[in-house]
């Protein structure tokens, strides 16, 4: 699911914490919430014409350590073999009590002259 180290070489894109917030009701399960969050990050990456392989570091905040298996499953389904450096933090709560996950990320942008 992650790599112990990663060397970044270019300008770095800092992506603020993304939550499972959407117009519809927030799904209750961690797997679906994580997929929503990762989809939001993927949209940001696409805006900069990069993909998951550009992610150097992610910080994942979850509200319940028991949700780790669902989180891992979503990461495997979305990121596949991409394994950025990662931190996982179990927190008492997020901005909305229905949120189970929030993820921020740093991605390497291609160097352009």
Backbone as numpy.savetxt, mean C-alpha at the origin, in Angstrom:
# Nx Ny Nz CAx CAy CAz Cx Cy Cz
6.28 -11.35 0.76 5.47 -10.16 0.76 6.33 -8.90 0.76
7.56 -8.96 1.26 8.40 -7.77 1.30 9.86 -8.15 1.15
10.69 -7.13 0.95 12.13 -7.30 0.85 12.77 -6.59 2.05
13.89 -7.13 2.54 14.57 -6.49 3.67 15.19 -5.14 3.30
15.63 -5.01 2.05 16.27 -3.77 1.62 15.87 -3.44 0.19
16.05 -2.17 -0.16 15.81 -1.71 -1.52 16.59 -0.43 -1.70
17.36 -0.31 -2.77 18.10 0.91 -3.08 17.31 1.69 -4.11
17.00 2.95 -3.82 16.30 3.82 -4.76 17.31 4.78 -5.38
17.16 5.06 -6.66 18.15 5.86 -7.37 17.64 7.19 -7.91
16.37 7.33 -8.10 15.88 8.52 -8.78 15.15 9.45 -7.85
14.54 10.45 -8.42 13.66 11.25 -7.57 12.64 10.31 -6.93
12.21 10.63 -5.73 11.29 9.76 -4.99 9.91 10.41 -4.94
8.90 9.62 -5.25 7.51 10.02 -5.15 7.00 9.55 -3.79
6.54 10.46 -2.96 5.99 10.11 -1.66 4.47 10.09 -1.78
3.87 8.95 -1.51 2.43 8.80 -1.61 1.84 8.79 -0.20
0.98 9.74 0.07 0.35 9.85 1.38 -0.46 8.60 1.70
-0.75 8.41 2.97 -1.54 7.27 3.41 -2.86 7.19 2.67
-3.11 6.05 2.06 -4.35 5.81 1.33 -5.23 4.90 2.18
-6.51 5.21 2.21 -7.47 4.46 3.01 -8.50 3.79 2.10
-9.32 2.91 2.64 -10.35 2.27 1.84 -11.60 3.14 1.64
-11.49 4.43 1.93 -12.61 5.35 1.75 -13.08 5.33 0.30
-14.36 5.21 0.11 -14.96 5.28 -1.21 -16.36 5.85 -1.06
-17.01 6.16 -2.17 -18.35 6.75 -2.09 -19.35 5.77 -1.48
-19.23 4.51 -1.84 -20.12 3.49 -1.28 -19.66 3.15 0.14
-20.40 2.33 0.80 -20.04 1.89 2.15 -18.70 1.17 2.15
-17.92 1.37 3.18 -16.63 0.70 3.29 -16.84 -0.78 3.57
-16.23 -1.66 2.77 -16.37 -3.10 3.03 -15.81 -3.44 4.41
-16.32 -4.48 5.02 -15.91 -4.85 6.38 -14.65 -5.69 6.42
-14.33 -6.40 5.34 -13.21 -7.34 5.41 -11.88 -6.71 4.98
-10.81 -7.15 5.60 -9.47 -6.60 5.35 -9.01 -6.85 3.93
-9.33 -8.00 3.36 -8.90 -8.32 1.99 -9.44 -7.27 1.02
-10.73 -7.00 1.06 -11.33 -6.04 0.13 -10.84 -4.63 0.42
-10.72 -4.26 1.68 -10.19 -2.94 2.02 -8.77 -2.77 1.48
-7.94 -3.78 1.63 -6.56 -3.70 1.15 -6.53 -3.58 -0.36
-7.37 -4.32 -1.05 -7.44 -4.21 -2.52 -7.84 -2.80 -2.95
-8.77 -2.18 -2.25 -9.17 -0.81 -2.56 -7.99 0.14 -2.39
-7.29 0.01 -1.26 -6.15 0.88 -0.98 -5.06 0.69 -2.04
-4.74 -0.55 -2.36 -3.70 -0.82 -3.35 -4.12 -0.31 -4.74
-5.40 -0.40 -5.05 -5.90 0.13 -6.32 -5.70 1.65 -6.37
-5.95 2.34 -5.27 -5.73 3.79 -5.22 -4.25 4.12 -5.46
-3.37 3.34 -4.85 -1.94 3.57 -5.05 -1.56 3.29 -6.50
-2.14 2.25 -7.08 -1.85 1.91 -8.47 -2.27 3.04 -9.41
-3.39 3.67 -9.14 -3.83 4.81 -9.96 -2.81 5.95 -9.88
-2.30 6.22 -8.69 -1.28 7.26 -8.52 -0.02 6.89 -9.31
0.41 5.64 -9.21 1.59 5.21 -9.96 1.38 5.41 -11.45
0.21 5.06 -11.95 -0.08 5.20 -13.38 -0.03 6.66 -13.81
-0.42 7.58 -12.93 -0.35 9.00 -13.26 1.09 9.45 -13.51
2.04 8.74 -12.91 3.46 9.05 -13.08 4.14 8.09 -14.05
3.34 7.29 -14.73 3.81 6.33 -15.74 4.82 5.34 -15.17
4.55 4.87 -13.96 5.37 3.83 -13.34 4.45 2.72 -12.85
5.03 1.60 -12.43 4.23 0.48 -11.95 4.74 0.03 -10.58
4.23 -1.12 -10.13 4.57 -1.60 -8.79 6.06 -1.80 -8.58
6.80 -2.12 -9.63 8.24 -2.35 -9.46 8.98 -1.08 -9.03
8.36 0.08 -9.18 8.99 1.34 -8.77 8.85 1.60 -7.27
7.97 0.86 -6.60 7.77 1.07 -5.16 9.03 0.63 -4.41
9.61 1.56 -3.66 10.80 1.25 -2.87 10.43 0.87 -1.44
9.39 1.51 -0.89 9.04 1.32 0.53 7.57 1.55 0.73
6.96 0.73 1.56 5.57 0.91 1.95 5.47 0.78 3.47
4.58 1.56 4.05 4.25 1.41 5.46 2.77 1.06 5.53
2.48 -0.05 6.17 1.12 -0.56 6.27 0.67 -0.44 7.71
-0.47 0.21 7.92 -1.06 0.36 9.24 -2.32 -0.50 9.26
-2.42 -1.41 10.20 -3.63 -2.21 10.36 -4.12 -2.10 11.80
-5.40 -2.34 12.00 -5.98 -2.18 13.33 -6.08 -3.49 14.10
-5.80 -4.61 13.43 -5.91 -5.90 14.11 -4.91 -6.89 13.51
-3.98 -7.36 14.30 -2.97 -8.31 13.82 -3.60 -9.59 13.30
-4.80 -9.92 13.73 -5.49 -11.11 13.25 -5.85 -11.01 11.77
-5.80 -9.80 11.22 -6.12 -9.58 9.80 -4.93 -9.80 8.87
-3.81 -10.20 9.41 -2.59 -10.31 8.60 -2.73 -11.26 7.41
-3.42 -12.37 7.57 -3.54 -13.32 6.45 -4.32 -12.71 5.29
-5.40 -11.99 5.56 -6.16 -11.33 4.50 -5.36 -10.24 3.82
-4.57 -9.53 4.61 -3.69 -8.50 4.08 -2.67 -9.12 3.13
-2.02 -10.18 3.58 -1.01 -10.86 2.75 -1.62 -11.37 1.44
-2.82 -11.92 1.54 -3.49 -12.45 0.34 -3.74 -11.33 -0.67
-4.20 -10.18 -0.22 -4.45 -9.05 -1.12 -3.14 -8.57 -1.74
-2.08 -8.47 -0.94 -0.79 -8.04 -1.47 -0.30 -9.01 -2.54
-0.41 -10.30 -2.29 0.03 -11.31 -3.25 -0.79 -11.21 -4.54
-2.09 -11.04 -4.41 -2.96 -10.94 -5.59 -2.66 -9.71 -6.42
-2.33 -8.60 -5.79 -2.14 -7.34 -6.51 -0.68 -7.12 -6.91
0.26 -7.31 -5.99 1.67 -7.02 -6.28 2.42 -8.20 -6.88
1.89 -9.39 -6.76 2.56 -10.56 -7.32 3.94 -10.74 -6.73
4.94 -10.76 -7.58 6.33 -10.98 -7.15 7.04 -9.71 -6.70
6.40 -8.55 -6.84 7.01 -7.30 -6.42 7.07 -7.28 -4.89
8.26 -7.03 -4.37 8.45 -7.06 -2.92 9.25 -5.84 -2.47
8.56 -4.72 -2.20 9.28 -3.54 -1.71 9.69 -3.72 -0.26
10.57 -2.87 0.22 10.83 -2.82 1.65 9.52 -2.39 2.31
9.25 -2.91 3.50 7.94 -2.66 4.09 8.01 -2.65 5.61
7.18 -1.80 6.20 6.95 -1.81 7.64 5.48 -2.08 7.87
5.18 -2.86 8.90 3.80 -3.15 9.28 3.61 -2.69 10.72
2.60 -1.85 10.93 2.35 -1.29 12.25 0.90 -1.58 12.64
0.72 -2.17 13.81 -0.63 -2.39 14.33 -0.97 -1.17 15.19
-2.07 -0.51 14.85 -2.47 0.72 15.52 -3.80 0.53 16.24
-4.08 1.39 17.19 -5.33 1.31 17.94 -6.54 1.69 17.09
-6.32 2.51 16.08 -7.43 2.94 15.22 -6.93 3.85 14.12
-7.78 4.01 13.10 -7.49 4.92 12.00 -8.53 6.03 12.02
-8.46 6.96 11.09 -9.32 8.15 11.09 -10.81 7.82 11.08
-11.18 6.71 10.46 -12.57 6.25 10.44 -12.59 4.89 11.12
-13.43 4.68 12.11 -13.45 3.40 12.83 -13.71 2.19 11.95
-14.29 2.39 10.76 -14.55 1.25 9.87 -13.31 0.86 9.07
-12.28 1.70 9.05 -11.06 1.40 8.29 -10.21 0.40 9.06
-9.77 -0.64 8.37 -8.89 -1.64 8.96 -7.46 -1.50 8.48
-7.24 -0.70 7.41 -5.91 -0.60 6.81 -5.70 0.78 6.19
-4.47 1.24 6.28 -4.02 2.45 5.58 -2.59 2.17 5.14
-2.25 2.61 3.93 -0.91 2.34 3.40 -0.35 3.61 2.78
0.91 3.93 3.14 1.62 4.98 2.41 2.79 4.32 1.68
3.35 5.04 0.72 4.39 4.43 -0.10 5.35 5.48 -0.63
6.54 5.00 -0.96 7.54 5.81 -1.64 7.95 5.04 -2.89
7.93 5.73 -4.02 8.27 5.09 -5.30 9.39 5.85 -5.98
10.19 5.11 -6.70 11.30 5.69 -7.45 10.79 6.15 -8.81
10.98 7.43 -9.10 10.60 7.97 -10.40 11.77 7.85 -11.36
11.49 7.65 -12.64 12.60 7.62 -13.60 13.29 8.98 -13.64
14.59 8.95 -13.71 15.35 10.18 -13.78 15.26 10.73 -15.19
14.80 11.98 -15.33 14.68 12.60 -16.65 15.54 13.86 -16.66
16.29 14.02 -17.71 17.14 15.22 -17.85 16.45 16.26 -18.68
